[in-house]
Short mmCIF file of C-alpha atoms in Angstrom, two decimals:
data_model
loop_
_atom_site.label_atom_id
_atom_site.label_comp_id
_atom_site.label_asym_id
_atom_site.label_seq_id
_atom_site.Cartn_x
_atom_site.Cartn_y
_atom_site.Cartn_z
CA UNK A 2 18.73 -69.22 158.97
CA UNK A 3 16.81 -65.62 158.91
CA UNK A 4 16.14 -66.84 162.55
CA UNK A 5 19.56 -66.88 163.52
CA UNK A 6 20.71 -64.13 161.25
CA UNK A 7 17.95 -61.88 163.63
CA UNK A 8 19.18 -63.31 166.91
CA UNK A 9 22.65 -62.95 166.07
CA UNK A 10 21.95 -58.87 165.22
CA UNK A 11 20.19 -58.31 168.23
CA UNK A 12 23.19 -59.77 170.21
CA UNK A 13 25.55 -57.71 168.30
CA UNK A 14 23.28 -54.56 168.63
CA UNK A 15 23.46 -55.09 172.52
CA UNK A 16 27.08 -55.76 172.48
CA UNK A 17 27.55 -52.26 170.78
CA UNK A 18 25.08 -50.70 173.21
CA UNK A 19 26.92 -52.09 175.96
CA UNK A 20 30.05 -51.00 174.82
CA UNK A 21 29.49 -47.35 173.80
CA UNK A 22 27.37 -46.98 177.48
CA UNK A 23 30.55 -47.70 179.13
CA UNK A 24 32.05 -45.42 176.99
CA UNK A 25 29.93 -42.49 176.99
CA UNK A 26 28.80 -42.50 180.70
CA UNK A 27 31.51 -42.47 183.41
CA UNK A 28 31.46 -44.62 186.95
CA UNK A 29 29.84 -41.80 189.32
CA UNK A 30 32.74 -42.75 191.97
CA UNK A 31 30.74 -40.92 194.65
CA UNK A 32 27.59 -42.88 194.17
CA UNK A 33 28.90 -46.53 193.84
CA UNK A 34 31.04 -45.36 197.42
CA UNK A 35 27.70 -44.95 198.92
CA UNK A 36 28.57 -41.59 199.46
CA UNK A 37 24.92 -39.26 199.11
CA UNK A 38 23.69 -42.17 201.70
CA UNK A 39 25.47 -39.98 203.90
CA UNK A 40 27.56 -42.16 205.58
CA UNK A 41 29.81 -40.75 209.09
CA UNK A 42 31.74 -37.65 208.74
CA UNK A 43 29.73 -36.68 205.50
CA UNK A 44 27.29 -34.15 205.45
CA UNK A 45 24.94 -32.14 202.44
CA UNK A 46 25.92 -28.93 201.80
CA UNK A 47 25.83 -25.95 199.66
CA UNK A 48 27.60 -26.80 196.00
CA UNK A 49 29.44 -25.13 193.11
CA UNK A 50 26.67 -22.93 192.00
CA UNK A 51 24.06 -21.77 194.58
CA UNK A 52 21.65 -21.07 192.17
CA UNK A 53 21.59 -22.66 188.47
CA UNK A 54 19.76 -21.57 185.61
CA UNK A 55 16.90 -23.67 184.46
CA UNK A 56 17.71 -26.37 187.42
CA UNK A 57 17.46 -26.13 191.38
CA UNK A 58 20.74 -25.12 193.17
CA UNK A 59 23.56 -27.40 192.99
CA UNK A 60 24.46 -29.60 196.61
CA UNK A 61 27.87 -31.29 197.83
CA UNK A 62 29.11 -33.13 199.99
CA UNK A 63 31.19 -32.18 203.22
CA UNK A 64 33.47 -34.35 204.07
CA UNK A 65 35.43 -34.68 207.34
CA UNK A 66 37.94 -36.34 209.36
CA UNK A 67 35.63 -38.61 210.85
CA UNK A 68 34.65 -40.24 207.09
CA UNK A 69 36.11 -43.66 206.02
CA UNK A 70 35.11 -44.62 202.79
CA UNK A 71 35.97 -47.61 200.76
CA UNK A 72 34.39 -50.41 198.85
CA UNK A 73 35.48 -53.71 196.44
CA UNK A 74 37.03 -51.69 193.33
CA UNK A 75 34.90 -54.22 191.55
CA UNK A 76 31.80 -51.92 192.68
CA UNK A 77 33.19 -49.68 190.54
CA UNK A 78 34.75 -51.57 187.71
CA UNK A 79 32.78 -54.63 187.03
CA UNK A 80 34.98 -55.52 184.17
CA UNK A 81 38.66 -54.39 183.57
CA UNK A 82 40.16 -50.82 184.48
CA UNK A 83 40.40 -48.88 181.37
CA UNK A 84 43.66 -48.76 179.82
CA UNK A 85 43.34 -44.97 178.81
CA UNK A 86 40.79 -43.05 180.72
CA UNK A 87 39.48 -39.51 182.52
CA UNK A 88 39.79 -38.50 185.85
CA UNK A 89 37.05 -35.44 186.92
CA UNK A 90 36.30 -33.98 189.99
CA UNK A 91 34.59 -30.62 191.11
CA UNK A 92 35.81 -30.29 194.49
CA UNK A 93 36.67 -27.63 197.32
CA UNK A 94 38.94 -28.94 199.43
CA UNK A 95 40.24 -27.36 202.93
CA UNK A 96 42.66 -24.43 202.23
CA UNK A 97 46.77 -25.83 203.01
CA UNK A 98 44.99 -29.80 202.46
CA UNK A 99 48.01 -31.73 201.51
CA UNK A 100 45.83 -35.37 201.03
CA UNK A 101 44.88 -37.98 198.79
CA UNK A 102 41.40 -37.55 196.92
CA UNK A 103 41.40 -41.09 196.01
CA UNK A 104 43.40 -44.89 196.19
CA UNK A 105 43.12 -47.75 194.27
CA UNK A 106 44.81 -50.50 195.53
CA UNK A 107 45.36 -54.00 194.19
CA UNK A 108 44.58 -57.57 195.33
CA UNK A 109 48.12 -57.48 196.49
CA UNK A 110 47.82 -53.95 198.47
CA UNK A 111 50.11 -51.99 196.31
CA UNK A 112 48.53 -48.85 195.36
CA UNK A 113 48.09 -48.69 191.73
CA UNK A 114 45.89 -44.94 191.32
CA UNK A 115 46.27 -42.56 193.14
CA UNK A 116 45.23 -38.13 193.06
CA UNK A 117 47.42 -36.40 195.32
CA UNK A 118 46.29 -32.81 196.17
CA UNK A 119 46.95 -29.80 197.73
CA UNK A 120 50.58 -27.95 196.81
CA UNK A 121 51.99 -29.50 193.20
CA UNK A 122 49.66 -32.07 192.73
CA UNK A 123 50.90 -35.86 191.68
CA UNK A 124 49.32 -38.21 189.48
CA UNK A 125 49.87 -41.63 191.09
CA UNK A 126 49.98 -44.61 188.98
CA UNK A 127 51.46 -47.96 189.08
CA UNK A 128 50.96 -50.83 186.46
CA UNK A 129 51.06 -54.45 186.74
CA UNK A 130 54.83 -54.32 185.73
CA UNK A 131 55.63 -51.66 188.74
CA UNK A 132 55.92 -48.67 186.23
CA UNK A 133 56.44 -46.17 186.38
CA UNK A 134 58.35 -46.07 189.58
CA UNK A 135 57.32 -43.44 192.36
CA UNK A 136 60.58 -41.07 191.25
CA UNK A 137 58.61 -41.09 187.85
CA UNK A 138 55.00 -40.14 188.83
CA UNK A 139 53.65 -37.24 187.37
CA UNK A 140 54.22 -33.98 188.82
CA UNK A 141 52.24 -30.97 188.75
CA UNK A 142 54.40 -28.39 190.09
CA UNK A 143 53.47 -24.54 190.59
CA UNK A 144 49.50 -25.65 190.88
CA UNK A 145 47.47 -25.20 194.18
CA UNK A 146 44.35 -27.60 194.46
CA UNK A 147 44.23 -26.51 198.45
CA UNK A 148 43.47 -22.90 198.39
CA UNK A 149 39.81 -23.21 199.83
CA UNK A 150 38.02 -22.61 196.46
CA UNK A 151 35.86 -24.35 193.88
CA UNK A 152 37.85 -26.26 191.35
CA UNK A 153 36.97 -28.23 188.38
CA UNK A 154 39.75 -30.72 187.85
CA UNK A 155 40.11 -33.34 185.18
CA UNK A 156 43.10 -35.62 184.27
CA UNK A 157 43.34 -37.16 181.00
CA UNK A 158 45.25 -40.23 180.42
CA UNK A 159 46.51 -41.52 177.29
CA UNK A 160 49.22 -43.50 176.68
CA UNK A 161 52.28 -42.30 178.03
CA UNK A 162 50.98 -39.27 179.00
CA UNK A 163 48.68 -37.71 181.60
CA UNK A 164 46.71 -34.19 181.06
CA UNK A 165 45.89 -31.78 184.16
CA UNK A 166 43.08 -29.55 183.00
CA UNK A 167 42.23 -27.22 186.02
CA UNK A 168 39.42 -24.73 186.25
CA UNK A 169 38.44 -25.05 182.01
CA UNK A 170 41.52 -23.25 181.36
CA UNK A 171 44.80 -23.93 182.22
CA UNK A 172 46.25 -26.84 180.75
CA UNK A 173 49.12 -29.26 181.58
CA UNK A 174 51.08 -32.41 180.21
CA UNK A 175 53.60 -34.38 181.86
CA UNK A 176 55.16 -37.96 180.54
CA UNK A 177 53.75 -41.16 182.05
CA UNK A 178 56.37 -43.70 181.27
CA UNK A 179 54.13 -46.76 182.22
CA UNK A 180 54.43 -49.89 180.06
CA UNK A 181 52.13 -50.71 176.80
CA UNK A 182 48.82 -53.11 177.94
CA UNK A 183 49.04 -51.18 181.03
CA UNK A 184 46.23 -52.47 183.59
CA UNK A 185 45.20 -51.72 186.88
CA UNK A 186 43.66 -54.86 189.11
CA UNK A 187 40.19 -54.26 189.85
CA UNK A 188 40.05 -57.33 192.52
CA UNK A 189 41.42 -54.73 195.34
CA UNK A 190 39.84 -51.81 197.35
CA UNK A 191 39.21 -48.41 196.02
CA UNK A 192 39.93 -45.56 199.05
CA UNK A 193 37.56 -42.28 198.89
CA UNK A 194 39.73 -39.38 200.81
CA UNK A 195 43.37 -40.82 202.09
CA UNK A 196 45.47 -44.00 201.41
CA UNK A 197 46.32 -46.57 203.73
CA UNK A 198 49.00 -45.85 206.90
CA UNK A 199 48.69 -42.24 205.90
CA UNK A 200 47.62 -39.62 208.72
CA UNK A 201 46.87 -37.14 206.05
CA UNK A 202 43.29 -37.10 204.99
CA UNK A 203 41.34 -35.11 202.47
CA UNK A 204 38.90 -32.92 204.32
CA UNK A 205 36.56 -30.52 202.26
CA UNK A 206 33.51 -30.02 199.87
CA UNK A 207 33.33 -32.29 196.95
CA UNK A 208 30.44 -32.68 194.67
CA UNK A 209 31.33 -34.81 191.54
CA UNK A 210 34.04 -37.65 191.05
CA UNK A 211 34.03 -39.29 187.52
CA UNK A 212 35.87 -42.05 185.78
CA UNK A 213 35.04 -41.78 182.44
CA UNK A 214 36.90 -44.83 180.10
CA UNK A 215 38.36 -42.11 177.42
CA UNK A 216 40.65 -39.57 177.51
CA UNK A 217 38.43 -37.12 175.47
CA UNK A 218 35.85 -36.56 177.83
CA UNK A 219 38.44 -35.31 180.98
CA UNK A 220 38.39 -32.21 177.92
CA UNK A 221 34.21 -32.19 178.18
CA UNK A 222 33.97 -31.91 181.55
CA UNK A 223 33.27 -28.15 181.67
CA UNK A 224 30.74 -28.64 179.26
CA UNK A 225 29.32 -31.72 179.28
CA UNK A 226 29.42 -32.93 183.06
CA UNK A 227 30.12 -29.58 184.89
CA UNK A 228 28.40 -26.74 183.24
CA UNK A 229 28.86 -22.93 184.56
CA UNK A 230 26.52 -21.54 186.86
CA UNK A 231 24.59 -20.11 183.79
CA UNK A 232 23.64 -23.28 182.32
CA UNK A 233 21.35 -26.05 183.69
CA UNK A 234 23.45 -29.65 184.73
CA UNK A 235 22.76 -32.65 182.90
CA UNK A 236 19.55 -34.15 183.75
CA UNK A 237 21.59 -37.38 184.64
CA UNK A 238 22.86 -35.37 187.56
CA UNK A 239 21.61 -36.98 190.97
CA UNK A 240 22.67 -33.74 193.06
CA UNK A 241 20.74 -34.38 195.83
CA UNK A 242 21.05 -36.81 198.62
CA UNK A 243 17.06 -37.09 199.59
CA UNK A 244 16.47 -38.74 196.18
CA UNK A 245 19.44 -41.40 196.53
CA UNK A 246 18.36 -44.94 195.66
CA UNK A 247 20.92 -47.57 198.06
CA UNK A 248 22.20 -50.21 195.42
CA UNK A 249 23.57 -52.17 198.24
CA UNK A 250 21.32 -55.24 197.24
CA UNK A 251 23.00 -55.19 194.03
CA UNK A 252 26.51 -54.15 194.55
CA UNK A 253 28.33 -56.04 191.60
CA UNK A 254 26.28 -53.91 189.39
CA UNK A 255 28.31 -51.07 187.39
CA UNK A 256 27.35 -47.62 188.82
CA UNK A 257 26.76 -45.23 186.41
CA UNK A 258 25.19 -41.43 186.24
#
């Protein structure tokens, strides 16, 4: 019995490991896209902070027509798509851009997530039930993601609603009337940079895409995942491309910072 009673705590202690990793560290969406390989049409460039305090200066990566990047959602997402979840990106992209940062598609090829950018930015989402339909999708009007700067975006879902926090200051909710148990079918293709038929692709400098599995941390980002320039990034950080490890033997695997 004190036999079991050990093995059974050690199960349960790696259960709640497993658990609060996937809840504390988000899916690095650039990495598990293969993206510091430096596939076609992306190149290493210059980041948000040419020189950091305490760390060596920041890199990104340039992304251009030419670039078509995709992969199994369930390189991402091993298990299921969090039902309430962060969005976080610290991206430059091309001044009048008017293109889709990224595309999650089902098994069916219905697009079910979706970031819009450029001129009034739209949240894209679509659950199993079809809702909310596209007249519905959040709307983020008066906002400019396109201007050729730096930004530090992060959307936070939860519940019926969805949070645009843009540059750690500016702050904006809009209703997302999707139904309750709302999922998103990992057992499509996620799309880095455009969605499928469209001409319009995203074309810029982007050097972090997260998707964290809680709402809280798209309100961390400044300060937990993008720091200013004054303040060293988190060691978990893999800025630069000469250090990238391919996982392609092992591409089930959940890819985490």
């Amino acid at each position: 019995p004190d036999c079991f009673f050990r093995v059974s705590l050690h199960l349960l202690l790696l259960l709640l490991f497993l658990l609060l990793s996937s809840f504390l560290y988000p899916v690095d969406v650039l990495r598990a896209l293969q993206v510091p390989s430096l596939p076609e049409g992306v190149k290493k460039v210059p980041g948000f902070c040419t020189s950091r305090r305490s760390s060596s200066p920041d890199h990104a990566y340039r992304i251009s027509k030419k670039a078509q990047i995709s992969a199994p959602t369930k390189q991402l997402f091993s298990g299921r798509f969090p039902e309430n979840f962060s969005i976080m990106t610290l991206i430059k992209p091309q001044a009048g851009l008017q293109a889709f940062l990224l595309s999650i598609y089902s098994e069916q090829g219905i697009q079910q997530l979706g970031i819009e950018l450029g001129r009034s930015p739209v949240f894209l989402y679509e659950d199993q039930h079809g809702k909310p339909a596209p007249e519905d999708y959040p709307l983020f009007k008066g906002i400019n993601l396109a201007d050729g700067k730096w930004h530090r975006i992060a959307f936070s879902v939860s519940k019926k609603n969805v949070t645009l926090l843009l540059d750690c200051k500016k702050k904006m909710t809009r209703p997302l009337p999707r139904g309750n148990k709302a999922e998103v079918d990992t057992n499509g293709i996620t799309v880095f940079g455009a969605r499928l038929l469209d001409e319009e692709v995203f074309q810029g400098d982007i050097q972090q895409l997260l998707i964290a599995s809680n709402p809280q941390a798209a309100y961390d980002f400044c300060e937990h995942y993008s720091p200013d320039c004054d303040s060293p990034l988190p060691k978990t950080q893999a800025q630069d491309p000469n250090t990238y490890v391919s996982n392609r033997p092992n591409r089930g695997a959940i890819l985490r910072l």
